[in-house]
Amino acid sequence: MAKAIAHPARIAILQQLVRANACICSDLVEELGLAQATISQHLKELKNVGLIQGAIEGASICYCINPKVWNQYRGLFTDFFGEMVMSDKNCC
């Protein structure tokens, strides 16, 4: 799960989709300033792990967050970080 969201481009894509809070059919290239090939590669990775879903509408593909998988990720990371209580002591 962490690997799927470890790349800054994937984080940017997810942030854009979350901000939109709807399916995005527009060109993410213009919105993120990344190359089309880069966007396509990262959309594929995010779709493969189920974080986003896409639907073909005419000549374009619309993407949105998959709420079921998004909530699984959020729950896992919330639980993980909630278990890890760090003290203010410097370890080194």
Backbone atoms as SQL, in Angstrom:
CREATE TABLE atoms (id INTEGER PRIMARY KEY, chain TEXT, resi INTEGER, resn TEXT, atom TEXT, x REAL, y REAL, z REAL);
INSERT INTO atoms VALUES
  (1, 'A', 1, 'MET', 'N', 0.821, -1.198, 0.000),
  (2, 'A', 1, 'MET', 'CA', 0.000, 0.000, 0.000),
  (3, 'A', 1, 'MET', 'C', 0.861, 1.257, 0.000),
  (4, 'A', 2, 'ALA', 'N', 1.882, 1.253, 0.824),
  (5, 'A', 2, 'ALA', 'CA', 2.743, 2.436, 0.903),
  (6, 'A', 2, 'ALA', 'C', 3.460, 2.676, -0.418),
  (7, 'A', 3, 'LYS', 'N', 3.853, 1.612, -1.087),
  (8, 'A', 3, 'LYS', 'CA', 4.537, 1.755, -2.376),
  (9, 'A', 3, 'LYS', 'C', 3.639, 2.450, -3.403),
  (10, 'A', 4, 'ALA', 'N', 2.355, 2.151, -3.355),
  (11, 'A', 4, 'ALA', 'CA', 1.420, 2.728, -4.327),
  (12, 'A', 4, 'ALA', 'C', 1.321, 4.241, -4.194),
  (13, 'A', 5, 'ILE', 'N', 1.525, 4.768, -2.991),
  (14, 'A', 5, 'ILE', 'CA', 1.405, 6.210, -2.797),
  (15, 'A', 5, 'ILE', 'C', 2.755, 6.852, -2.490),
  (16, 'A', 6, 'ALA', 'N', 3.833, 6.131, -2.773),
  (17, 'A', 6, 'ALA', 'CA', 5.168, 6.620, -2.425),
  (18, 'A', 6, 'ALA', 'C', 5.739, 7.621, -3.421),
  (19, 'A', 7, 'HIS', 'N', 5.182, 7.726, -4.589),
  (20, 'A', 7, 'HIS', 'CA', 5.748, 8.624, -5.608),
  (21, 'A', 7, 'HIS', 'C', 5.053, 9.989, -5.561),
  (22, 'A', 8, 'PRO', 'N', 5.823, 11.073, -5.616),
  (23, 'A', 8, 'PRO', 'CA', 5.228, 12.415, -5.559),
  (24, 'A', 8, 'PRO', 'C', 4.188, 12.679, -6.652),
  (25, 'A', 9, 'ALA', 'N', 4.370, 12.114, -7.830),
  (26, 'A', 9, 'ALA', 'CA', 3.389, 12.316, -8.903),
  (27, 'A', 9, 'ALA', 'C', 2.064, 11.649, -8.542),
  (28, 'A', 10, 'ARG', 'N', 2.117, 10.495, -7.908),
  (29, 'A', 10, 'ARG', 'CA', 0.883, 9.808, -7.511),
  (30, 'A', 10, 'ARG', 'C', 0.176, 10.582, -6.409),
  (31, 'A', 11, 'ILE', 'N', 0.957, 11.135, -5.498),
  (32, 'A', 11, 'ILE', 'CA', 0.372, 11.974, -4.449),
  (33, 'A', 11, 'ILE', 'C', -0.329, 13.172, -5.084),
  (34, 'A', 12, 'ALA', 'N', 0.314, 13.810, -6.049),
  (35, 'A', 12, 'ALA', 'CA', -0.278, 14.973, -6.730),
  (36, 'A', 12, 'ALA', 'C', -1.571, 14.598, -7.447),
  (37, 'A', 13, 'ILE', 'N', -1.575, 13.454, -8.097),
  (38, 'A', 13, 'ILE', 'CA', -2.789, 12.987, -8.785),
  (39, 'A', 13, 'ILE', 'C', -3.902, 12.755, -7.774),
  (40, 'A', 14, 'LEU', 'N', -3.583, 12.057, -6.691),
  (41, 'A', 14, 'LEU', 'CA', -4.593, 11.792, -5.664),
  (42, 'A', 14, 'LEU', 'C', -5.107, 13.087, -5.047),
  (43, 'A', 15, 'GLN', 'N', -4.214, 14.027, -4.777),
  (44, 'A', 15, 'GLN', 'CA', -4.640, 15.307, -4.214),
  (45, 'A', 15, 'GLN', 'C', -5.601, 16.020, -5.156),
  (46, 'A', 16, 'GLN', 'N', -5.306, 15.988, -6.433),
  (47, 'A', 16, 'GLN', 'CA', -6.180, 16.637, -7.419),
  (48, 'A', 16, 'GLN', 'C', -7.552, 15.974, -7.439),
  (49, 'A', 17, 'LEU', 'N', -7.579, 14.656, -7.395),
  (50, 'A', 17, 'LEU', 'CA', -8.857, 13.938, -7.406),
  (51, 'A', 17, 'LEU', 'C', -9.647, 14.183, -6.124),
  (52, 'A', 18, 'VAL', 'N', -8.953, 14.232, -4.991),
  (53, 'A', 18, 'VAL', 'CA', -9.637, 14.490, -3.717),
  (54, 'A', 18, 'VAL', 'C', -10.186, 15.915, -3.700),
  (55, 'A', 19, 'ARG', 'N', -9.388, 16.878, -4.166),
  (56, 'A', 19, 'ARG', 'CA', -9.855, 18.272, -4.213),
  (57, 'A', 19, 'ARG', 'C', -11.099, 18.405, -5.083),
  (58, 'A', 20, 'ALA', 'N', -11.112, 17.706, -6.188),
  (59, 'A', 20, 'ALA', 'CA', -12.251, 17.785, -7.105),
  (60, 'A', 20, 'ALA', 'C', -13.496, 17.157, -6.489),
  (61, 'A', 21, 'ASN', 'N', -13.298, 16.141, -5.673),
  (62, 'A', 21, 'ASN', 'CA', -14.390, 15.416, -5.026),
  (63, 'A', 21, 'ASN', 'C', -15.441, 14.966, -6.046),
  (64, 'A', 22, 'ALA', 'N', -14.958, 14.632, -7.237),
  (65, 'A', 22, 'ALA', 'CA', -15.809, 14.160, -8.329),
  (66, 'A', 22, 'ALA', 'C', -14.900, 13.535, -9.373),
  (67, 'A', 23, 'CYS', 'N', -15.490, 12.933, -10.361),
  (68, 'A', 23, 'CYS', 'CA', -14.683, 12.389, -11.450),
  (69, 'A', 23, 'CYS', 'C', -14.057, 13.520, -12.251),
  (70, 'A', 24, 'ILE', 'N', -12.809, 13.338, -12.616),
  (71, 'A', 24, 'ILE', 'CA', -12.102, 14.315, -13.433),
  (72, 'A', 24, 'ILE', 'C', -11.959, 13.742, -14.831),
  (73, 'A', 25, 'CYS', 'N', -12.515, 14.446, -15.772),
  (74, 'A', 25, 'CYS', 'CA', -12.408, 14.043, -17.170),
  (75, 'A', 25, 'CYS', 'C', -11.444, 14.952, -17.919),
  (76, 'A', 26, 'SER', 'N', -11.078, 16.040, -17.267),
  (77, 'A', 26, 'SER', 'CA', -10.190, 16.993, -17.925),
  (78, 'A', 26, 'SER', 'C', -8.773, 16.440, -17.972),
  (79, 'A', 27, 'ASP', 'N', -7.947, 17.145, -18.656),
  (80, 'A', 27, 'ASP', 'CA', -6.574, 16.717, -18.855),
  (81, 'A', 27, 'ASP', 'C', -5.734, 17.003, -17.616),
  (82, 'A', 28, 'LEU', 'N', -5.322, 15.977, -16.910),
  (83, 'A', 28, 'LEU', 'CA', -4.484, 16.145, -15.721),
  (84, 'A', 28, 'LEU', 'C', -3.116, 16.708, -16.071),
  (85, 'A', 29, 'VAL', 'N', -2.705, 16.573, -17.316),
  (86, 'A', 29, 'VAL', 'CA', -1.411, 17.104, -17.739),
  (87, 'A', 29, 'VAL', 'C', -1.373, 18.612, -17.504),
  (88, 'A', 30, 'GLU', 'N', -2.426, 19.298, -17.915),
  (89, 'A', 30, 'GLU', 'CA', -2.492, 20.746, -17.738),
  (90, 'A', 30, 'GLU', 'C', -2.546, 21.127, -16.268),
  (91, 'A', 31, 'GLU', 'N', -3.268, 20.368, -15.491),
  (92, 'A', 31, 'GLU', 'CA', -3.457, 20.695, -14.083),
  (93, 'A', 31, 'GLU', 'C', -2.214, 20.418, -13.245),
  (94, 'A', 32, 'LEU', 'N', -1.453, 19.380, -13.593),
  (95, 'A', 32, 'LEU', 'CA', -0.301, 18.990, -12.786),
  (96, 'A', 32, 'LEU', 'C', 1.032, 19.393, -13.399),
  (97, 'A', 33, 'GLY', 'N', 1.030, 19.704, -14.686),
  (98, 'A', 33, 'GLY', 'CA', 2.269, 20.108, -15.331),
  (99, 'A', 33, 'GLY', 'C', 3.257, 18.971, -15.541),
  (100, 'A', 34, 'LEU', 'N', 2.757, 17.764, -15.643),
  (101, 'A', 34, 'LEU', 'CA', 3.600, 16.600, -15.905),
  (102, 'A', 34, 'LEU', 'C', 3.334, 16.089, -17.315),
  (103, 'A', 35, 'ALA', 'N', 4.268, 15.333, -17.850),
  (104, 'A', 35, 'ALA', 'CA', 4.108, 14.774, -19.193),
  (105, 'A', 35, 'ALA', 'C', 2.962, 13.761, -19.220),
  (106, 'A', 36, 'GLN', 'N', 2.300, 13.660, -20.364),
  (107, 'A', 36, 'GLN', 'CA', 1.186, 12.722, -20.517),
  (108, 'A', 36, 'GLN', 'C', 1.616, 11.291, -20.207),
  (109, 'A', 37, 'ALA', 'N', 2.793, 10.900, -20.666),
  (110, 'A', 37, 'ALA', 'CA', 3.277, 9.539, -20.410),
  (111, 'A', 37, 'ALA', 'C', 3.455, 9.298, -18.908),
  (112, 'A', 38, 'THR', 'N', 3.936, 10.295, -18.199),
  (113, 'A', 38, 'THR', 'CA', 4.125, 10.185, -16.748),
  (114, 'A', 38, 'THR', 'C', 2.780, 10.043, -16.052),
  (115, 'A', 39, 'ILE', 'N', 1.834, 10.890, -16.427),
  (116, 'A', 39, 'ILE', 'CA', 0.493, 10.826, -15.835),
  (117, 'A', 39, 'ILE', 'C', -0.137, 9.465, -16.108),
  (118, 'A', 40, 'SER', 'N', -0.055, 9.002, -17.335),
  (119, 'A', 40, 'SER', 'CA', -0.650, 7.713, -17.704),
  (120, 'A', 40, 'SER', 'C', -0.046, 6.573, -16.905),
  (121, 'A', 41, 'GLN', 'N', 1.265, 6.577, -16.745),
  (122, 'A', 41, 'GLN', 'CA', 1.946, 5.537, -15.987),
  (123, 'A', 41, 'GLN', 'C', 1.456, 5.510, -14.537),
  (124, 'A', 42, 'HIS', 'N', 1.347, 6.675, -13.931),
  (125, 'A', 42, 'HIS', 'CA', 0.942, 6.732, -12.529),
  (126, 'A', 42, 'HIS', 'C', -0.551, 6.465, -12.350),
  (127, 'A', 43, 'LEU', 'N', -1.367, 6.892, -13.299),
  (128, 'A', 43, 'LEU', 'CA', -2.789, 6.541, -13.243),
  (129, 'A', 43, 'LEU', 'C', -2.966, 5.023, -13.308),
  (130, 'A', 44, 'LYS', 'N', -2.176, 4.384, -14.153),
  (131, 'A', 44, 'LYS', 'CA', -2.241, 2.929, -14.279),
  (132, 'A', 44, 'LYS', 'C', -1.885, 2.259, -12.952),
  (133, 'A', 45, 'GLU', 'N', -0.837, 2.741, -12.307),
  (134, 'A', 45, 'GLU', 'CA', -0.427, 2.162, -11.018),
  (135, 'A', 45, 'GLU', 'C', -1.514, 2.352, -9.961),
  (136, 'A', 46, 'LEU', 'N', -2.084, 3.547, -9.899),
  (137, 'A', 46, 'LEU', 'CA', -3.133, 3.818, -8.920),
  (138, 'A', 46, 'LEU', 'C', -4.386, 3.003, -9.202),
  (139, 'A', 47, 'LYS', 'N', -4.675, 2.803, -10.473),
  (140, 'A', 47, 'LYS', 'CA', -5.841, 1.990, -10.832),
  (141, 'A', 47, 'LYS', 'C', -5.584, 0.511, -10.532),
  (142, 'A', 48, 'ASN', 'N', -4.359, 0.046, -10.759),
  (143, 'A', 48, 'ASN', 'CA', -4.020, -1.357, -10.488),
  (144, 'A', 48, 'ASN', 'C', -4.191, -1.724, -9.018),
  (145, 'A', 49, 'VAL', 'N', -3.923, -0.788, -8.119),
  (146, 'A', 49, 'VAL', 'CA', -4.089, -1.081, -6.689),
  (147, 'A', 49, 'VAL', 'C', -5.493, -0.742, -6.209),
  (148, 'A', 50, 'GLY', 'N', -6.320, -0.199, -7.114),
  (149, 'A', 50, 'GLY', 'CA', -7.713, 0.054, -6.789),
  (150, 'A', 50, 'GLY', 'C', -8.008, 1.395, -6.139),
  (151, 'A', 51, 'LEU', 'N', -6.989, 2.242, -5.955),
  (152, 'A', 51, 'LEU', 'CA', -7.225, 3.536, -5.314),
  (153, 'A', 51, 'LEU', 'C', -8.087, 4.467, -6.151),
  (154, 'A', 52, 'ILE', 'N', -7.993, 4.330, -7.466),
  (155, 'A', 52, 'ILE', 'CA', -8.832, 5.134, -8.347),
  (156, 'A', 52, 'ILE', 'C', -9.588, 4.201, -9.275),
  (157, 'A', 53, 'GLN', 'N', -10.625, 4.741, -9.849),
  (158, 'A', 53, 'GLN', 'CA', -11.388, 4.002, -10.848),
  (159, 'A', 53, 'GLN', 'C', -11.603, 4.924, -12.033),
  (160, 'A', 54, 'GLY', 'N', -11.734, 4.327, -13.186),
  (161, 'A', 54, 'GLY', 'CA', -11.898, 5.117, -14.398),
  (162, 'A', 54, 'GLY', 'C', -13.026, 4.590, -15.250),
  (163, 'A', 55, 'ALA', 'N', -13.625, 5.511, -15.970),
  (164, 'A', 55, 'ALA', 'CA', -14.706, 5.151, -16.883),
  (165, 'A', 55, 'ALA', 'C', -14.507, 5.908, -18.185),
  (166, 'A', 56, 'ILE', 'N', -14.737, 5.246, -19.276),
  (167, 'A', 56, 'ILE', 'CA', -14.599, 5.882, -20.586),
  (168, 'A', 56, 'ILE', 'C', -15.875, 6.659, -20.880),
  (169, 'A', 57, 'GLU', 'N', -15.696, 7.933, -21.188),
  (170, 'A', 57, 'GLU', 'CA', -16.822, 8.795, -21.570),
  (171, 'A', 57, 'GLU', 'C', -16.452, 9.486, -22.872),
  (172, 'A', 58, 'GLY', 'N', -16.977, 8.986, -23.955),
  (173, 'A', 58, 'GLY', 'CA', -16.638, 9.530, -25.263),
  (174, 'A', 58, 'GLY', 'C', -15.187, 9.244, -25.583),
  (175, 'A', 59, 'ALA', 'N', -14.444, 10.307, -25.895),
  (176, 'A', 59, 'ALA', 'CA', -13.039, 10.159, -26.268),
  (177, 'A', 59, 'ALA', 'C', -12.098, 10.262, -25.077),
  (178, 'A', 60, 'SER', 'N', -12.649, 10.475, -23.884),
  (179, 'A', 60, 'SER', 'CA', -11.777, 10.642, -22.718),
  (180, 'A', 60, 'SER', 'C', -12.103, 9.615, -21.639),
  (181, 'A', 61, 'ILE', 'N', -11.176, 9.491, -20.712),
  (182, 'A', 61, 'ILE', 'CA', -11.369, 8.612, -19.567),
  (183, 'A', 61, 'ILE', 'C', -11.484, 9.496, -18.336),
  (184, 'A', 62, 'CYS', 'N', -12.508, 9.259, -17.547),
  (185, 'A', 62, 'CYS', 'CA', -12.721, 10.014, -16.320),
  (186, 'A', 62, 'CYS', 'C', -12.234, 9.181, -15.140),
  (187, 'A', 63, 'TYR', 'N', -11.554, 9.837, -14.213),
  (188, 'A', 63, 'TYR', 'CA', -11.013, 9.156, -13.038),
  (189, 'A', 63, 'TYR', 'C', -11.569, 9.770, -11.770),
  (190, 'A', 64, 'CYS', 'N', -11.736, 8.917, -10.759),
  (191, 'A', 64, 'CYS', 'CA', -12.140, 9.382, -9.443),
  (192, 'A', 64, 'CYS', 'C', -11.577, 8.424, -8.392),
  (193, 'A', 65, 'ILE', 'N', -11.630, 8.873, -7.148),
  (194, 'A', 65, 'ILE', 'CA', -11.184, 8.049, -6.034),
  (195, 'A', 65, 'ILE', 'C', -12.167, 6.893, -5.855),
  (196, 'A', 66, 'ASN', 'N', -11.640, 5.706, -5.593),
  (197, 'A', 66, 'ASN', 'CA', -12.473, 4.556, -5.254),
  (198, 'A', 66, 'ASN', 'C', -12.678, 4.628, -3.738),
  (199, 'A', 67, 'PRO', 'N', -13.849, 5.028, -3.261),
  (200, 'A', 67, 'PRO', 'CA', -14.038, 5.277, -1.829),
  (201, 'A', 67, 'PRO', 'C', -13.787, 4.059, -0.941),
  (202, 'A', 68, 'LYS', 'N', -14.136, 2.878, -1.404),
  (203, 'A', 68, 'LYS', 'CA', -13.953, 1.683, -0.584),
  (204, 'A', 68, 'LYS', 'C', -12.461, 1.445, -0.308),
  (205, 'A', 69, 'VAL', 'N', -11.650, 1.491, -1.351),
  (206, 'A', 69, 'VAL', 'CA', -10.212, 1.260, -1.192),
  (207, 'A', 69, 'VAL', 'C', -9.560, 2.437, -0.465),
  (208, 'A', 70, 'TRP', 'N', -9.994, 3.658, -0.784),
  (209, 'A', 70, 'TRP', 'CA', -9.467, 4.852, -0.107),
  (210, 'A', 70, 'TRP', 'C', -9.658, 4.718, 1.403),
  (211, 'A', 71, 'ASN', 'N', -10.849, 4.304, 1.825),
  (212, 'A', 71, 'ASN', 'CA', -11.128, 4.159, 3.256),
  (213, 'A', 71, 'ASN', 'C', -10.310, 3.032, 3.886),
  (214, 'A', 72, 'GLN', 'N', -10.014, 1.982, 3.116),
  (215, 'A', 72, 'GLN', 'CA', -9.146, 0.920, 3.625),
  (216, 'A', 72, 'GLN', 'C', -7.744, 1.455, 3.887),
  (217, 'A', 73, 'TYR', 'N', -7.218, 2.219, 2.929),
  (218, 'A', 73, 'TYR', 'CA', -5.892, 2.819, 3.094),
  (219, 'A', 73, 'TYR', 'C', -5.880, 3.751, 4.294),
  (220, 'A', 74, 'ARG', 'N', -6.877, 4.612, 4.370),
  (221, 'A', 74, 'ARG', 'CA', -6.942, 5.581, 5.463),
  (222, 'A', 74, 'ARG', 'C', -7.010, 4.876, 6.808),
  (223, 'A', 75, 'GLY', 'N', -7.827, 3.840, 6.900),
  (224, 'A', 75, 'GLY', 'CA', -7.942, 3.097, 8.152),
  (225, 'A', 75, 'GLY', 'C', -6.640, 2.425, 8.549),
  (226, 'A', 76, 'LEU', 'N', -5.986, 1.810, 7.585),
  (227, 'A', 76, 'LEU', 'CA', -4.731, 1.123, 7.873),
  (228, 'A', 76, 'LEU', 'C', -3.666, 2.095, 8.370),
  (229, 'A', 77, 'PHE', 'N', -3.503, 3.212, 7.659),
  (230, 'A', 77, 'PHE', 'CA', -2.474, 4.169, 8.053),
  (231, 'A', 77, 'PHE', 'C', -2.836, 4.877, 9.355),
  (232, 'A', 78, 'THR', 'N', -4.104, 5.140, 9.584),
  (233, 'A', 78, 'THR', 'CA', -4.523, 5.746, 10.848),
  (234, 'A', 78, 'THR', 'C', -4.218, 4.803, 11.998),
  (235, 'A', 79, 'ASP', 'N', -4.546, 3.532, 11.832),
  (236, 'A', 79, 'ASP', 'CA', -4.245, 2.545, 12.868),
  (237, 'A', 79, 'ASP', 'C', -2.745, 2.426, 13.096),
  (238, 'A', 80, 'PHE', 'N', -1.994, 2.360, 12.025),
  (239, 'A', 80, 'PHE', 'CA', -0.547, 2.209, 12.122),
  (240, 'A', 80, 'PHE', 'C', 0.079, 3.379, 12.870),
  (241, 'A', 81, 'PHE', 'N', -0.234, 4.604, 12.447),
  (242, 'A', 81, 'PHE', 'CA', 0.354, 5.768, 13.094),
  (243, 'A', 81, 'PHE', 'C', -0.205, 5.980, 14.494),
  (244, 'A', 82, 'GLY', 'N', -1.440, 5.547, 14.724),
  (245, 'A', 82, 'GLY', 'CA', -2.028, 5.657, 16.062),
  (246, 'A', 82, 'GLY', 'C', -1.330, 4.761, 17.069),
  (247, 'A', 83, 'GLU', 'N', -0.827, 3.614, 16.615),
  (248, 'A', 83, 'GLU', 'CA', -0.110, 2.691, 17.495),
  (249, 'A', 83, 'GLU', 'C', 1.282, 3.185, 17.833),
  (250, 'A', 84, 'MET', 'N', 1.838, 3.992, 16.980),
  (251, 'A', 84, 'MET', 'CA', 3.212, 4.446, 17.144),
  (252, 'A', 84, 'MET', 'C', 3.239, 5.785, 17.873),
  (253, 'A', 85, 'VAL', 'N', 3.342, 5.742, 19.173),
  (254, 'A', 85, 'VAL', 'CA', 3.421, 6.966, 19.957),
  (255, 'A', 85, 'VAL', 'C', 4.905, 7.230, 20.232),
  (256, 'A', 86, 'MET', 'N', 5.355, 8.337, 19.723),
  (257, 'A', 86, 'MET', 'CA', 6.773, 8.686, 19.867),
  (258, 'A', 86, 'MET', 'C', 6.950, 9.610, 21.066),
  (259, 'A', 87, 'SER', 'N', 8.018, 9.377, 21.794),
  (260, 'A', 87, 'SER', 'CA', 8.328, 10.263, 22.907),
  (261, 'A', 87, 'SER', 'C', 9.139, 11.447, 22.382),
  (262, 'A', 88, 'ASP', 'N', 9.300, 12.440, 23.223),
  (263, 'A', 88, 'ASP', 'CA', 10.067, 13.619, 22.843),
  (264, 'A', 88, 'ASP', 'C', 11.563, 13.387, 23.023),
  (265, 'A', 89, 'LYS', 'N', 11.925, 12.218, 23.511),
  (266, 'A', 89, 'LYS', 'CA', 13.347, 11.921, 23.730),
  (267, 'A', 89, 'LYS', 'C', 14.062, 11.777, 22.394),
  (268, 'A', 90, 'ASN', 'N', 15.254, 12.288, 22.347),
  (269, 'A', 90, 'ASN', 'CA', 16.086, 12.130, 21.154),
  (270, 'A', 90, 'ASN', 'C', 16.741, 10.764, 21.227),
  (271, 'A', 91, 'CYS', 'N', 16.587, 9.949, 20.217),
  (272, 'A', 91, 'CYS', 'CA', 17.096, 8.585, 20.270),
  (273, 'A', 91, 'CYS', 'C', 18.586, 8.493, 19.938),
  (274, 'A', 92, 'CYS', 'N', 19.154, 9.458, 19.320),
  (275, 'A', 92, 'CYS', 'CA', 20.561, 9.387, 18.935),
  (276, 'A', 92, 'CYS', 'C', 21.375, 10.494, 19.561);
